[in-house]
Amino acid sequence: MAMTMEEAMRARHMVRRYTGEPLSEEHVRLLEERIEANNREHGLGIRLVRGDAKAVSGVMRLTVAKNVRDYFLMAGADEDGLDERLGYAGADLMLFAQTLGLNTWWVGGTFNRSDVASRAGADRPVGIVAVGHGATQGKPHKTKEAGQVSSYEGQAPAWFERGVEAALLAPTALAKQAFFLRGRGDEVSIECDNGIFSGADTGLVKYHFELGAGRGSFRWA
Ligand SMILES: Cc1cc2nc3c(=O)[nH]c(=O)nc-3n(C[C@H](O)[C@H](O)[C@H](O)COP(=O)(O)O)c2cc1C
């Protein structure tokens, strides 16, 4: 039986080496369906690119990466909030892929810019998310403590604690976890300072927080 999104959140780790086994037609169909839903909901231009051996930079191909062929091209119209919306949609796609038994890797810096930009048309590419059959399942990232990334005014409710715990499982650029979540009543705000990756990190962390806390438990301030 397929795992739930919550289970996927705990099972997901960065995987940079893949077996080379192609995605099945069924996986392609399910991933494309999920991409379409995210594009519609968030006004994005994400696409599944298949069979592109040049997606990550040459240095990565010679060192830590292996058999990266298929990926989500994370792109959209160059408007305010693009990075955050892509981060949010990307979290959904990464966890969904994990429920199918696939692995992923968000590459926001060391992707092959000319190769990827030529496929994005008029859209701005923020990165790629490699997807496929991992040669490994990866391992948990080094993590901060809840108290280092959050505070709640008064006694923190259980949903806030679950949200922060989930947020700490989110992928962030360079595993920086440079975000801070503030809760008060049923409102939560987030700040994130991770340079050019702040927007994508914010979307990824928000998605994870919502999955942990439950979307009905609170609202974003
Ligand atoms: C916005 C963003 C950009 C990233 N860029 C790169 C990158 O350029 N190269 C790379 O090897 N990993 C990149 N990563 C992967 C992170 O290093 C990885 O997600 C992080 O170490 C946390 O590990 P985890 O995914 O296992 O939770 C990026 C991740 C995010 C969220």
Coordinates of C-alpha atoms and ligand atoms in Angstrom, one line a residue:
M1 CA 0.0 0.0 0.0
A2 CA 1.2 3.5 -0.8
M3 CA 2.4 5.6 2.1
T4 CA 0.6 8.7 3.2
M5 CA 2.0 12.2 2.7
E6 CA 2.8 12.3 6.5
E7 CA 4.8 9.1 6.2
A8 CA 6.5 10.4 3.1
M9 CA 7.5 13.5 5.0
R10 CA 9.5 11.3 7.4
A11 CA 10.8 9.0 4.8
R12 CA 12.0 11.7 2.4
H13 CA 15.7 12.6 2.3
M14 CA 17.9 14.2 -0.5
V15 CA 19.0 11.5 -3.0
R16 CA 21.5 12.5 -5.6
R17 CA 22.3 9.0 -7.0
Y18 CA 19.8 7.1 -9.0
T19 CA 19.7 3.6 -10.4
G20 CA 18.9 4.6 -14.0
E21 CA 15.6 2.7 -14.0
P22 CA 13.2 4.8 -16.1
L23 CA 9.9 6.1 -14.6
S24 CA 7.0 3.8 -15.5
E25 CA 4.2 5.1 -17.7
E26 CA 2.0 5.0 -14.6
H27 CA 4.4 7.1 -12.6
V28 CA 4.7 9.6 -15.4
R29 CA 0.9 9.8 -15.6
L30 CA 0.4 10.3 -11.9
L31 CA 3.3 12.9 -11.6
E32 CA 1.9 14.9 -14.6
E33 CA -1.5 14.9 -13.0
R34 CA -0.1 16.2 -9.8
I35 CA 1.9 18.9 -11.6
E36 CA -1.1 20.1 -13.4
A37 CA -3.1 20.4 -10.2
N38 CA -0.3 22.5 -8.6
N39 CA 0.1 24.6 -11.7
R40 CA -3.6 25.4 -11.7
E41 CA -3.8 26.1 -8.0
H42 CA -0.7 28.3 -7.8
G43 CA -0.4 29.8 -11.3
L44 CA 2.8 28.0 -12.2
G45 CA 4.5 26.5 -15.2
I46 CA 6.1 23.3 -13.6
R47 CA 6.9 20.6 -16.2
L48 CA 8.2 17.0 -16.0
V49 CA 11.3 16.8 -18.2
R50 CA 12.4 13.3 -19.1
G51 CA 15.6 11.8 -20.3
D52 CA 17.8 14.9 -19.9
A53 CA 21.3 13.7 -18.9
K54 CA 22.6 17.3 -18.7
A55 CA 20.3 18.7 -16.0
V56 CA 22.8 19.1 -13.2
S57 CA 26.1 20.9 -13.6
G58 CA 29.1 19.1 -15.0
V59 CA 30.9 19.2 -11.7
M60 CA 28.0 17.5 -10.0
R61 CA 27.8 14.8 -12.7
L62 CA 31.5 14.0 -12.1
T63 CA 31.1 13.9 -8.3
V64 CA 28.0 13.4 -6.2
A65 CA 25.3 13.0 -8.7
K66 CA 24.5 9.8 -10.7
N67 CA 21.9 9.0 -13.3
V68 CA 19.8 12.2 -12.9
R69 CA 17.6 12.0 -16.1
D70 CA 14.1 13.1 -15.1
Y71 CA 13.1 16.1 -13.1
F72 CA 10.5 18.7 -12.3
L73 CA 11.4 21.9 -14.0
M74 CA 10.5 24.5 -11.3
A75 CA 9.5 27.6 -13.3
G76 CA 6.8 30.1 -13.7
A77 CA 6.1 33.7 -14.8
D78 CA 8.6 36.0 -13.2
E79 CA 6.2 37.7 -10.8
D80 CA 6.3 38.5 -7.0
G81 CA 6.2 35.4 -4.9
L82 CA 7.2 33.0 -7.6
D83 CA 9.9 31.3 -5.5
E84 CA 7.7 30.8 -2.6
R85 CA 4.9 29.3 -4.7
L86 CA 7.4 27.0 -6.4
G87 CA 8.7 26.0 -3.0
Y88 CA 5.2 25.2 -1.8
A89 CA 4.2 23.2 -4.9
G90 CA 7.6 21.6 -4.9
A91 CA 7.1 20.2 -1.4
D92 CA 3.8 18.7 -2.6
L93 CA 5.4 17.1 -5.6
M94 CA 8.4 15.8 -3.7
L95 CA 6.3 14.2 -1.0
F96 CA 3.8 12.8 -3.6
A97 CA 6.7 11.2 -5.5
Q98 CA 7.9 9.7 -2.2
T99 CA 4.4 8.1 -1.7
L100 CA 5.0 6.4 -5.1
G101 CA 8.3 4.9 -3.9
L102 CA 10.4 7.5 -5.8
N103 CA 13.1 9.7 -4.5
T104 CA 13.9 13.4 -5.1
W105 CA 16.6 16.1 -4.9
W106 CA 15.9 19.9 -5.1
V107 CA 18.7 21.5 -7.0
G108 CA 18.5 25.3 -6.8
G109 CA 22.1 26.2 -7.3
T110 CA 24.1 23.6 -9.1
F111 CA 21.8 22.9 -12.0
N112 CA 22.9 23.4 -15.6
R113 CA 21.5 26.9 -16.2
S114 CA 21.8 27.1 -20.0
D115 CA 20.3 23.6 -20.5
V116 CA 17.4 24.2 -18.1
A117 CA 16.7 27.8 -19.2
S118 CA 16.4 26.7 -22.8
R119 CA 13.6 24.4 -21.8
A120 CA 11.7 27.0 -19.7
G121 CA 10.8 29.3 -22.5
A122 CA 9.5 32.6 -21.2
D123 CA 9.3 31.3 -17.6
R124 CA 11.9 31.9 -15.0
P125 CA 13.5 28.6 -13.8
V126 CA 14.2 28.6 -10.0
G127 CA 15.7 25.2 -9.9
I128 CA 15.0 21.5 -10.8
V129 CA 13.8 18.7 -8.6
A130 CA 15.4 15.4 -9.8
V131 CA 12.9 12.5 -9.5
G132 CA 13.5 8.8 -9.9
H133 CA 14.5 5.5 -8.3
G134 CA 17.1 6.3 -5.8
A135 CA 20.3 4.1 -5.5
T136 CA 19.9 4.9 -1.8
Q137 CA 17.1 6.3 0.4
G138 CA 19.3 9.2 1.7
K139 CA 19.7 10.0 5.4
P140 CA 18.1 12.4 7.8
H141 CA 19.6 15.9 7.7
K142 CA 21.3 17.4 10.7
T143 CA 18.6 19.4 12.4
K144 CA 18.1 22.3 14.7
E145 CA 15.9 22.1 17.8
A146 CA 12.3 23.3 17.8
G147 CA 13.3 26.1 20.3
Q148 CA 15.9 27.4 17.8
V149 CA 13.4 27.9 15.0
S150 CA 10.1 28.8 16.8
S151 CA 8.4 30.6 19.6
Y152 CA 4.8 30.7 20.7
E153 CA 3.2 33.4 22.9
G154 CA 2.0 31.6 26.0
Q155 CA 1.5 27.8 26.1
A156 CA 2.1 26.3 22.7
P157 CA -0.8 24.2 21.5
A158 CA -0.1 20.6 20.2
W159 CA -0.8 21.6 16.6
F160 CA 1.9 24.3 16.8
E161 CA 4.4 21.8 18.1
R162 CA 3.5 19.2 15.4
G163 CA 3.8 22.0 12.8
V164 CA 7.3 22.9 14.0
E165 CA 8.4 19.3 14.1
A166 CA 7.2 18.9 10.5
A167 CA 8.9 22.1 9.4
L168 CA 12.2 20.8 10.7
L169 CA 11.8 17.8 8.2
A170 CA 11.5 20.2 5.2
P171 CA 14.4 20.4 2.8
T172 CA 16.1 23.8 2.9
A173 CA 19.1 25.0 0.8
L174 CA 22.4 23.9 2.3
A175 CA 20.3 22.4 5.1
K176 CA 20.4 25.8 6.7
Q177 CA 16.9 25.8 8.4
A178 CA 17.2 29.6 8.4
F179 CA 13.5 30.1 9.2
F180 CA 11.7 31.2 12.3
L181 CA 8.0 30.4 13.1
R182 CA 6.1 32.7 15.5
G183 CA 2.7 31.6 16.9
R184 CA 0.1 33.6 18.7
G185 CA -3.5 32.4 19.2
D186 CA -4.4 30.7 15.9
E187 CA -2.0 32.8 13.8
V188 CA 1.5 31.8 12.7
S189 CA 4.0 33.9 10.9
I190 CA 7.3 32.9 9.2
E191 CA 10.5 34.7 8.5
C192 CA 13.3 33.1 6.5
D193 CA 16.7 34.5 5.6
N194 CA 18.6 32.1 3.3
G195 CA 19.8 34.5 0.7
I196 CA 18.6 33.8 -2.8
F197 CA 16.9 30.6 -1.6
S198 CA 14.7 32.3 1.0
G199 CA 11.6 32.2 -1.1
A200 CA 11.8 28.6 -2.1
D201 CA 12.7 27.6 1.5
T202 CA 9.7 29.6 2.8
G203 CA 7.3 27.7 0.6
L204 CA 8.8 24.3 1.4
V205 CA 8.7 25.0 5.1
K206 CA 5.1 26.4 5.0
Y207 CA 3.9 23.2 3.2
H208 CA 5.5 21.0 5.8
F209 CA 4.2 23.1 8.8
E210 CA 0.7 22.8 7.4
L211 CA 1.0 19.0 6.9
G212 CA 2.1 18.7 10.5
A213 CA -0.2 21.1 12.2
G214 CA -3.3 20.5 10.1
R215 CA -4.5 23.2 7.7
G216 CA -7.7 23.8 9.8
S217 CA -5.8 24.4 13.0
F218 CA -4.4 27.9 12.3
R219 CA -3.9 30.6 9.7
W220 CA -0.9 32.3 8.3
A221 CA -0.6 35.9 9.7
Ligands
LIG1 C1 16.0 25.8 -2.3 C2 17.0 24.6 -2.3 C3 18.1 24.7 -3.1 C4 19.0 23.6 -3.1 N1 20.1 23.6 -4.0 C5 21.0 22.6 -4.0 C6 22.1 22.6 -4.9 O1 22.3 23.5 -5.6 N2 22.9 21.5 -4.8 C7 22.7 20.5 -4.0 O2 23.5 19.5 -4.0 N3 21.7 20.4 -3.2 C8 20.8 21.4 -3.1 N4 19.7 21.4 -2.3 C9 19.5 20.2 -1.5 C10 19.7 20.5 0.0 O3 21.1 20.6 0.3 C11 19.0 19.4 0.9 O4 17.7 19.4 0.7 C12 19.3 19.7 2.4 O5 20.7 19.4 2.7 C13 18.4 19.1 3.3 O6 18.5 17.7 3.2 P1 17.2 16.8 3.0 O7 16.6 17.2 1.6 O8 17.6 15.4 3.0 O9 16.1 17.1 4.0 C14 18.8 22.5 -2.3 C15 17.6 22.5 -1.5 C16 16.7 23.5 -1.5 C17 15.5 23.4 -0.6

